[in-house]
Short mmCIF file of C-alpha atoms in Angstrom, two decimals:
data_model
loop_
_atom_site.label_atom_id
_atom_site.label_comp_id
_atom_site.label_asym_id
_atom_site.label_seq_id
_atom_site.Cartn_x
_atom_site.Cartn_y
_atom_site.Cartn_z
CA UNK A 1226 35.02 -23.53 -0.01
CA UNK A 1227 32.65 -26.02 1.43
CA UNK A 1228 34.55 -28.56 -0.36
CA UNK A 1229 37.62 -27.75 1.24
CA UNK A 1230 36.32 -27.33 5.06
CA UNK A 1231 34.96 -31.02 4.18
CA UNK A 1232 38.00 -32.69 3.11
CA UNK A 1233 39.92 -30.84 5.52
CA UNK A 1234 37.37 -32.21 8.33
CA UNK A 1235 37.69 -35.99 6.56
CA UNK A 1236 41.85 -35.81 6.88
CA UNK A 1237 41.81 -34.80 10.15
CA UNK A 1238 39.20 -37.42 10.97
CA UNK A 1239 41.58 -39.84 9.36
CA UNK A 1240 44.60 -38.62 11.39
CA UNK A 1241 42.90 -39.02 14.60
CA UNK A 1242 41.58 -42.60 13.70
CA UNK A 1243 45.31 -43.74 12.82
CA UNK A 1244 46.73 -41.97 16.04
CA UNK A 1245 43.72 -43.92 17.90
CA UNK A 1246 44.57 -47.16 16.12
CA UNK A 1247 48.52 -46.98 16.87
CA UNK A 1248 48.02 -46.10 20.35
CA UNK A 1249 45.80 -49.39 20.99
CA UNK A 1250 47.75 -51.66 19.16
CA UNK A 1251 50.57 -49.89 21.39
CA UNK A 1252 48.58 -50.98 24.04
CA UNK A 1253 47.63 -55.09 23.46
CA UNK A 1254 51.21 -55.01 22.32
CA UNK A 1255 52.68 -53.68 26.10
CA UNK A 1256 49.94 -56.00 27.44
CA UNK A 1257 50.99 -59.04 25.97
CA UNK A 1258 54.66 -58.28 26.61
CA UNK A 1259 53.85 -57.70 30.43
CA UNK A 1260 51.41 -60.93 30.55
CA UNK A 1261 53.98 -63.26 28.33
CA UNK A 1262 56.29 -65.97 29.67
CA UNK A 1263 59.41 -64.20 29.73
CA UNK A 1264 57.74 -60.75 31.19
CA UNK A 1265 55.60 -62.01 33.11
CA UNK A 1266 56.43 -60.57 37.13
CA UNK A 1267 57.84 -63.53 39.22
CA UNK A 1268 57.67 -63.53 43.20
CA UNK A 1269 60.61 -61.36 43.81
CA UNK A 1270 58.74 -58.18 41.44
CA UNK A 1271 55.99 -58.63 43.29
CA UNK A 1272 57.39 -58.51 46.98
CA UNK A 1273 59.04 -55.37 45.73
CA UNK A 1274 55.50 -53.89 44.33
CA UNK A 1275 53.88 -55.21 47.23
CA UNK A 1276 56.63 -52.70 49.43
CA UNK A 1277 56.27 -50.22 47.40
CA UNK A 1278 52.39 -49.83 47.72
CA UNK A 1279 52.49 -50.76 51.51
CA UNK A 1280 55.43 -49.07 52.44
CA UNK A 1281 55.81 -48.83 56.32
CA UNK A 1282 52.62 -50.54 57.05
CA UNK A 1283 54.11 -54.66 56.44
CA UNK A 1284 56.54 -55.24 59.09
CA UNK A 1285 59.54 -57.26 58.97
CA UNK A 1286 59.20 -60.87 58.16
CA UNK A 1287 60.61 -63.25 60.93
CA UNK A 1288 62.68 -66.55 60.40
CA UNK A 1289 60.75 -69.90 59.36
CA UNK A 1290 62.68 -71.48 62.21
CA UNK A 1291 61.15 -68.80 64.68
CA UNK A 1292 57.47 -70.01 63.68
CA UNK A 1293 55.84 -71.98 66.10
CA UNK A 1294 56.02 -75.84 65.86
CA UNK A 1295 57.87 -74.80 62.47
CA UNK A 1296 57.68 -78.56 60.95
CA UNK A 1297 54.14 -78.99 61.22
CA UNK A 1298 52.07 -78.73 58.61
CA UNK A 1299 50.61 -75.38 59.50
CA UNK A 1300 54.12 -73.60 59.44
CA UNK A 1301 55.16 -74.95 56.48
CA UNK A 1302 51.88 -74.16 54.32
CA UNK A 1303 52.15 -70.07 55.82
CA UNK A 1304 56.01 -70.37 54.39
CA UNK A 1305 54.91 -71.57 50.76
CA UNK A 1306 52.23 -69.99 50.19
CA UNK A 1307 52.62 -66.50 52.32
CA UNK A 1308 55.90 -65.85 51.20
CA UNK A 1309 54.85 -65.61 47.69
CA UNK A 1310 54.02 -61.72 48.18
CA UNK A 1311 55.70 -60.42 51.03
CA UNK A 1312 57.91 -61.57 54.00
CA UNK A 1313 56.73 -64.57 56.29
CA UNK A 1314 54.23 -63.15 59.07
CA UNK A 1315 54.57 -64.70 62.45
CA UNK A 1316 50.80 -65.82 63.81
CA UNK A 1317 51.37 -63.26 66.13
CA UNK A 1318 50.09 -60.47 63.98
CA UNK A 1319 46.30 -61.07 64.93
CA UNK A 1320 43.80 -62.44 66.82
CA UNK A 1321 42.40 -65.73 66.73
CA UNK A 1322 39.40 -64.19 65.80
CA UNK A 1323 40.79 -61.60 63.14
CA UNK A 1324 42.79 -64.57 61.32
CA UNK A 1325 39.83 -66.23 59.53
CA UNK A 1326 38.83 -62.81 57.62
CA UNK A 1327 42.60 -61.80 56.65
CA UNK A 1328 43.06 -65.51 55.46
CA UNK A 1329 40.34 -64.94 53.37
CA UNK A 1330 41.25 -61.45 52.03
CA UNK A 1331 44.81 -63.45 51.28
CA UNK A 1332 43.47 -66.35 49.43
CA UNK A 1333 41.17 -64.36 47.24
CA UNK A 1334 43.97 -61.97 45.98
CA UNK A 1335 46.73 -64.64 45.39
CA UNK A 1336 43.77 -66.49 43.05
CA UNK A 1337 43.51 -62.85 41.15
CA UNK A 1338 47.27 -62.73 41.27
CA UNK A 1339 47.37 -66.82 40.26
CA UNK A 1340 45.44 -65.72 37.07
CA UNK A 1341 47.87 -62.88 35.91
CA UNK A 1342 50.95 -64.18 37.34
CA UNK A 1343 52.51 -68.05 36.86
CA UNK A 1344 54.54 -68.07 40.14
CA UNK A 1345 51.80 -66.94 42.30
CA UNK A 1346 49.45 -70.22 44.00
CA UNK A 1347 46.95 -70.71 46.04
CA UNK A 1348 46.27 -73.26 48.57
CA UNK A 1349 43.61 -75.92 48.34
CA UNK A 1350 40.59 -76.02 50.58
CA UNK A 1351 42.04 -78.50 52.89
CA UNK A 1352 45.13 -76.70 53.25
CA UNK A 1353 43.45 -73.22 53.60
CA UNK A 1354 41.81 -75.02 56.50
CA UNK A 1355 45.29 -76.19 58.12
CA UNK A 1356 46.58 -73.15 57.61
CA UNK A 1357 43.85 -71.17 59.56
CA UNK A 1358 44.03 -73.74 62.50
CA UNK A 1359 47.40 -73.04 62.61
CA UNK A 1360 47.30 -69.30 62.90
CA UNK A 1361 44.57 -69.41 65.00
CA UNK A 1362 45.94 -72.11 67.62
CA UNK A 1363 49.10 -69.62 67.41
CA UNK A 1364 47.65 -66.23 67.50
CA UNK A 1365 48.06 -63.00 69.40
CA UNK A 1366 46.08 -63.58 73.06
CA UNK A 1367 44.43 -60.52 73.78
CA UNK A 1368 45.04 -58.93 77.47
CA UNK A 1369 40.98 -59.12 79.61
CA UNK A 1370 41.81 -55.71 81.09
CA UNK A 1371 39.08 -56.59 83.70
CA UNK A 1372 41.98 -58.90 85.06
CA UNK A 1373 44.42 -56.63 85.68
CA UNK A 1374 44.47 -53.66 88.02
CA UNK A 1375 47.61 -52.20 87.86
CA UNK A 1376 47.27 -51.42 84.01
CA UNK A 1377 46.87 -47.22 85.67
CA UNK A 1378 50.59 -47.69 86.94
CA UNK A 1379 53.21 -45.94 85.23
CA UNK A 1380 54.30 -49.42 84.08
CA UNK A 1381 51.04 -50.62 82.84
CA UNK A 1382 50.17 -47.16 81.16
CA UNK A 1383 53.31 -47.62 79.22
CA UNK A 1384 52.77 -51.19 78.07
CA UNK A 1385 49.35 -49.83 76.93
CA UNK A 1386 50.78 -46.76 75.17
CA UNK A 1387 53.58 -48.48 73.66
CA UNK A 1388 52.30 -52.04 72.67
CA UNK A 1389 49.09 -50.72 71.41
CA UNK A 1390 50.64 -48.74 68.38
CA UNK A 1391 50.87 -51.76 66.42
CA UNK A 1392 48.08 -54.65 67.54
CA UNK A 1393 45.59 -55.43 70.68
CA UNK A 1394 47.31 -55.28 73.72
CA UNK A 1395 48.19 -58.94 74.52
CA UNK A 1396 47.82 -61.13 77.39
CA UNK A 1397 51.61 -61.10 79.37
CA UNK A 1398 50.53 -64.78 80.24
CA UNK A 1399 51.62 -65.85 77.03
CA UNK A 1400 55.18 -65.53 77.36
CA UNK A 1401 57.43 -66.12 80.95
CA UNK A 1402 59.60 -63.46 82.45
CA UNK A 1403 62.63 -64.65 80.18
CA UNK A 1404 61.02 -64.82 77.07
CA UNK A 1405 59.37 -61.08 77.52
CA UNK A 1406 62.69 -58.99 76.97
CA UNK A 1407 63.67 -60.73 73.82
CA UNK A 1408 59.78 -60.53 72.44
CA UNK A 1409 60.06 -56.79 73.35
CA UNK A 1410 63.07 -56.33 71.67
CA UNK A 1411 61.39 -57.53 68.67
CA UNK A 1412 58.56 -55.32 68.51
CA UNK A 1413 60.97 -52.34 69.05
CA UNK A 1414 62.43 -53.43 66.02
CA UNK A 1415 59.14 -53.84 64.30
CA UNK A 1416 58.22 -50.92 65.27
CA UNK A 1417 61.07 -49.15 64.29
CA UNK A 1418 60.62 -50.73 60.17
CA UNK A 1419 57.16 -49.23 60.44
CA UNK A 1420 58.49 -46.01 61.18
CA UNK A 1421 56.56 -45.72 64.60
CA UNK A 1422 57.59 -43.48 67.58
CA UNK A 1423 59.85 -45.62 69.53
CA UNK A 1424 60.22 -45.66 73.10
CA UNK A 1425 62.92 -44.47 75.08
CA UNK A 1426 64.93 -46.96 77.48
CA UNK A 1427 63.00 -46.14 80.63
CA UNK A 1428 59.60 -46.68 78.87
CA UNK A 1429 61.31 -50.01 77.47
CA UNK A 1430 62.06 -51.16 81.07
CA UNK A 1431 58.79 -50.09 82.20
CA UNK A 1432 57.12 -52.23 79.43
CA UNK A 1433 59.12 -55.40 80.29
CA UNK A 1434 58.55 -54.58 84.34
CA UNK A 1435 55.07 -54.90 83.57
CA UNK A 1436 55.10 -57.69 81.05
CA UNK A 1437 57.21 -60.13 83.30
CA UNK A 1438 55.14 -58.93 87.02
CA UNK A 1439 52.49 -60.76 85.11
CA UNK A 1440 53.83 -63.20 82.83
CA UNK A 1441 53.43 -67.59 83.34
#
């Protein structure tokens, strides 16, 4: 009786080593497949992973031709090498001083992603430097509330509710009175991609009153 309870304990031993065994090899197998040449994910797979895990939170990219000074050197590094995961950012998106640490957040995964993936690079040093300078000379101004007094207007209180949804409120200097209902009109749509509350028409107005009382 012994005998038997052993041998039935050493089969089922054996079983559960073979099941083990097939489900690793299973495994290395899937993982070379995924990590070979011809299954490896390109640049379009991962834009599409790279939605899928964001979802609402990566806004729309903008044009190359919309960058500014789009043929220097700066605006053509962000298209090669920030395109390679998701849409083309505009410098816009941050501060001066927030662009250095989401640079270096970027850089570090597209070397983790350069290692897995062959159609994901990194820049060099010298053109991780350009590229900062770049985003930096172009970024989002913040607004010095201290300068502005009318920011407890109905106008101002809705260029603070509405434009701070999304990124610091910026300086209206930046743009003139022409340029503030077409930048406007872009956020909206931003905005709406992101899937955040969206203003109504007077609010809108209200915004671009504000915007263009104090723009250069």
């Amino acid at each position: 009786m012994k005998d038997n309870r052993n041998l039935v304990i050493g089969i089922s031993l054996l079983i559960i080593g073979i099941i083990g065994l097939s489900a690793l090899s299973g495994m290395r197998l899937s993982t070379a497949g995924m990590m070979g040449g011809g299954m490896m994910m390109d640049r379009a797979g991962m834009k599409e992973m790279m939605k899928g895990m964001m979802g609402d939170l990566l806004p729309p990219g903008i044009n190359p031709e919309k960058l500014p000074d789009p043929q220097s050197t700066g605006a053509q590094l962000l298209v090669q090498y920030c395109t390679q995961c998701h849409e083309l950012p505009g410098p816009g998106m941050h501060t001066a001083d927030e662009w250095p640490s989401v640079d270096d957040r970027m850089i570090r995964r597209m070397r983790m992603m350069g290692g897995m993936m062959h159609d994901i690079n990194a820049p060099a040093d010298n053109e991780f430097r350009t590229l900062v300078a770049y985003l930096q000379r172009h970024a989002q101004k913040p607004m010095d509330k201290t300068k502005y007094t009318d920011l407890n207007t109905p106008a101002g209180k809705s260029f603070d509710a509405t434009c701070s949804q999304c990124h610091v409120l910026p300086d209206p200097g930046q743009h003139t009175a022409a340029e503030w209902p077409g930048v406007v009109g872009h956020m909206t749509q931003n905005m709406k991609t992101m899937g955040k509350p969206l203003p109504d028409r007077a609010t809108l107005e209200a915004v671009i009153e504000f915007l263009q009382t104090h723009a250069k």
